CSV table of C-alpha atoms in Angstrom, one decimal:
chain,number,residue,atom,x,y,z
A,1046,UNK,CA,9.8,5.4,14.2
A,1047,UNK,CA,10.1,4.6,10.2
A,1048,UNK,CA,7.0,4.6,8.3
A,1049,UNK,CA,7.5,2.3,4.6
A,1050,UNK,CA,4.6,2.8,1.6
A,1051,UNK,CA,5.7,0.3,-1.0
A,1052,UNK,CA,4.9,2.2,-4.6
A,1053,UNK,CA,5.1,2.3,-8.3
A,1054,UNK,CA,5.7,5.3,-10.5
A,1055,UNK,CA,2.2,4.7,-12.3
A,1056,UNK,CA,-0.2,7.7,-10.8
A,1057,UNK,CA,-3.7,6.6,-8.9
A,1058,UNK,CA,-6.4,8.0,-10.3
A,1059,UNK,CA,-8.4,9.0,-6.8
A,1060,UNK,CA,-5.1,10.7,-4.7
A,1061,UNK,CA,-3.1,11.9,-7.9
A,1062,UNK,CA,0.0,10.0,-6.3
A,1063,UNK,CA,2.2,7.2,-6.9
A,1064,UNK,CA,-0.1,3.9,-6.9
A,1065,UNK,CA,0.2,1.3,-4.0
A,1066,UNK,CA,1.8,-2.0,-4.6
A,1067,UNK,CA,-2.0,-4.1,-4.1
A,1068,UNK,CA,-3.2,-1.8,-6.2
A,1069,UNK,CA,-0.6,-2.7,-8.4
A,1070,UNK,CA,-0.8,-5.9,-8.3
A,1071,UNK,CA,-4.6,-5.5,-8.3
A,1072,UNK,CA,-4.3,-4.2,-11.9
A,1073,UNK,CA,-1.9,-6.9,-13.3
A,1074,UNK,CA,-4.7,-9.5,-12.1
A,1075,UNK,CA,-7.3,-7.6,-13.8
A,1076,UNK,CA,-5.5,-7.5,-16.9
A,1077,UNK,CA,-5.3,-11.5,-16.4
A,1078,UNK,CA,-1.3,-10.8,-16.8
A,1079,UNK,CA,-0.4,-13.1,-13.6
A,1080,UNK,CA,1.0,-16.4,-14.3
A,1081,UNK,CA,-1.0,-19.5,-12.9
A,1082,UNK,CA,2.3,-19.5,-10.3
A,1083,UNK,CA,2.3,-16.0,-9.9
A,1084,UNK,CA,-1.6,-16.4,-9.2
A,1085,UNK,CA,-1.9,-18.4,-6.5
A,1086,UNK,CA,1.7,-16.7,-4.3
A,1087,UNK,CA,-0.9,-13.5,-5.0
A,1088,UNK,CA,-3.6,-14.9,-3.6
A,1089,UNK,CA,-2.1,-16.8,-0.7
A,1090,UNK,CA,-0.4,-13.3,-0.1
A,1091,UNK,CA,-3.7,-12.0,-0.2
A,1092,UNK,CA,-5.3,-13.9,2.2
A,1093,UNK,CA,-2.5,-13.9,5.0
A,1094,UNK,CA,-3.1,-9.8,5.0
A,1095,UNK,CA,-6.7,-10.3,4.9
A,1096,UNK,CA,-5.7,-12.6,8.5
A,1097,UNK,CA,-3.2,-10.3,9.8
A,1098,UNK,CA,-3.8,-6.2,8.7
A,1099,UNK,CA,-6.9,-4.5,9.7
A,1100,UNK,CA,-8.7,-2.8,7.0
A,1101,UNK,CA,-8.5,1.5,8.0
A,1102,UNK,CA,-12.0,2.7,8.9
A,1103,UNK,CA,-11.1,5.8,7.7
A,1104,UNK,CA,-9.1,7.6,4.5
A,1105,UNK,CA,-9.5,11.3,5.4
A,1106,UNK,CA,-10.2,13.3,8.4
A,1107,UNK,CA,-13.3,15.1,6.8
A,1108,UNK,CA,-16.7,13.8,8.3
A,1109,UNK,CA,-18.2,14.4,5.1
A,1110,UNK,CA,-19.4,11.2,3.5
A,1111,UNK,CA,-18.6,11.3,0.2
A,1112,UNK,CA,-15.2,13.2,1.0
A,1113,UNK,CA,-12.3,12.1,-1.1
A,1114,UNK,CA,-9.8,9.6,0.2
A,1115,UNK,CA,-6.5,11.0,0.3
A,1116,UNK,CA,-4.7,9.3,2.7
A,1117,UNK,CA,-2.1,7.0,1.8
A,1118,UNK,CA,-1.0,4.0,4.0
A,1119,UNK,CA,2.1,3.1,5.5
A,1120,UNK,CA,3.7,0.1,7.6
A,1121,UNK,CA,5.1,0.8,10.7
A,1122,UNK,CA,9.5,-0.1,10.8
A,1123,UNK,CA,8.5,-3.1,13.7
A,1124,UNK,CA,5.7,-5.1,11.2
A,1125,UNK,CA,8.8,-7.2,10.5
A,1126,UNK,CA,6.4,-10.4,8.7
A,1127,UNK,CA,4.3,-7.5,7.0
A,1128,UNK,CA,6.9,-6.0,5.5
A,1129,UNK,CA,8.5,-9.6,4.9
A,1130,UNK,CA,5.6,-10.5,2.9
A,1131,UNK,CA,5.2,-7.0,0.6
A,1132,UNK,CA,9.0,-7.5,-0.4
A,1133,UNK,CA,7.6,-10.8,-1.8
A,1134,UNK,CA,4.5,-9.0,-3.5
A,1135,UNK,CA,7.4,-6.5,-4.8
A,1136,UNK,CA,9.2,-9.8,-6.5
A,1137,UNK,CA,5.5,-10.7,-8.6
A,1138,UNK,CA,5.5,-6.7,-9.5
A,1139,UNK,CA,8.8,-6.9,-10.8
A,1140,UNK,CA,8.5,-9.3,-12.6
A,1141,UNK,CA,6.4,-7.6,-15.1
A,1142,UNK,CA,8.7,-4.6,-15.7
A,1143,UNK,CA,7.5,-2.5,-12.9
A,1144,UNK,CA,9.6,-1.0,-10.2
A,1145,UNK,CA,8.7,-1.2,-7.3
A,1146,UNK,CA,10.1,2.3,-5.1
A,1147,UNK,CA,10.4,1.9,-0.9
A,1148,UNK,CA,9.5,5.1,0.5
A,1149,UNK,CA,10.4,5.8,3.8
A,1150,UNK,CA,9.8,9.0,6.2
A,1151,UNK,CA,9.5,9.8,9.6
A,1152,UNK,CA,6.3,12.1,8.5
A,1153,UNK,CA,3.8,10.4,6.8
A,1154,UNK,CA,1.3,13.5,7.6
A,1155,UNK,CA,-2.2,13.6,9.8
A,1156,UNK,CA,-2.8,10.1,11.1
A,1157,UNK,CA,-6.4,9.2,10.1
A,1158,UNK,CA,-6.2,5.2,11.8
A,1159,UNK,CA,-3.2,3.3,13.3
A,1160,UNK,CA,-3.2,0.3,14.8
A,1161,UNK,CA,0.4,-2.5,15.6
A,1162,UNK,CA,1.0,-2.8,11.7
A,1163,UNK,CA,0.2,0.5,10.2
A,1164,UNK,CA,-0.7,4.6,9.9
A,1165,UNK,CA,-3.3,5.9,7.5
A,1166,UNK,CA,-2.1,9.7,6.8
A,1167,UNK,CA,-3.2,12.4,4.6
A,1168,UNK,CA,0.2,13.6,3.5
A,1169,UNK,CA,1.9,16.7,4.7
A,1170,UNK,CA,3.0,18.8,1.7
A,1171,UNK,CA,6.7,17.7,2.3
A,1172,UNK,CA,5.7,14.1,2.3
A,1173,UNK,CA,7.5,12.1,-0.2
A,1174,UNK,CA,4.4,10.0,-2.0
């Protein structure tokens, strides 16, 4: 099986790797850089993952509570619609000068949560993130 992490070059702060497209996408809205069009395919985006993608109970494998999250998260090659729907998050990212990278491995490192859709995995050190 494929694994796919949709990313930008832009850095997150918390893993020190390459940020996630919500978070992304997350940062254009903050910056109130969305067009009113752009808005609402964002937020009916938003709510049809909220429907269909279970939110990881976990982001490391330490039981500590205030452990760092370092796991990164990655869709499953068969979550056809999810995928479907982050290439049309990529086109709203792209459109304000960001490129948006597919990454794809067949290692996405020590599975924290999975479920149909997705793995949560603190990268290997060969991961490509």
């Amino acid at each position: 099986m494929a694994y796919l992490r949709f990313v930008i070059d832009k850095l997150d702060e918390d893993s020190g790797r390459r940020q996630g497209l919500f978070q992304a996408i997350s940062d254009l809205e903050h910056a109130h850089a969305l067009a009113p069009y752009e808005q609402k395919q964002y937020d009916e985006l938003y709510e049809w993952f909220r429907k269909h993608l279970r939110k990881p109970a976990s982001f490391t494998r330490s039981s500590k509570a205030h452990a760092k999250k370092v796991a990164l998260s990655w869709y499953k090659d068969s979550a056809i619609e999810h995928l479907k729907k982050m290439r049309e998050l990529c086109a709203i990212v792209e459109a304000h000068d960001q490129r948006v990278v597919v990454l794809q491995t067949s290692r996405p490192g020590f599975v924290v949560y999975e479920d149909d859709f997705q793995v949560v995995a603190e990268p290997f050190q060969d991961t490509l993130t």
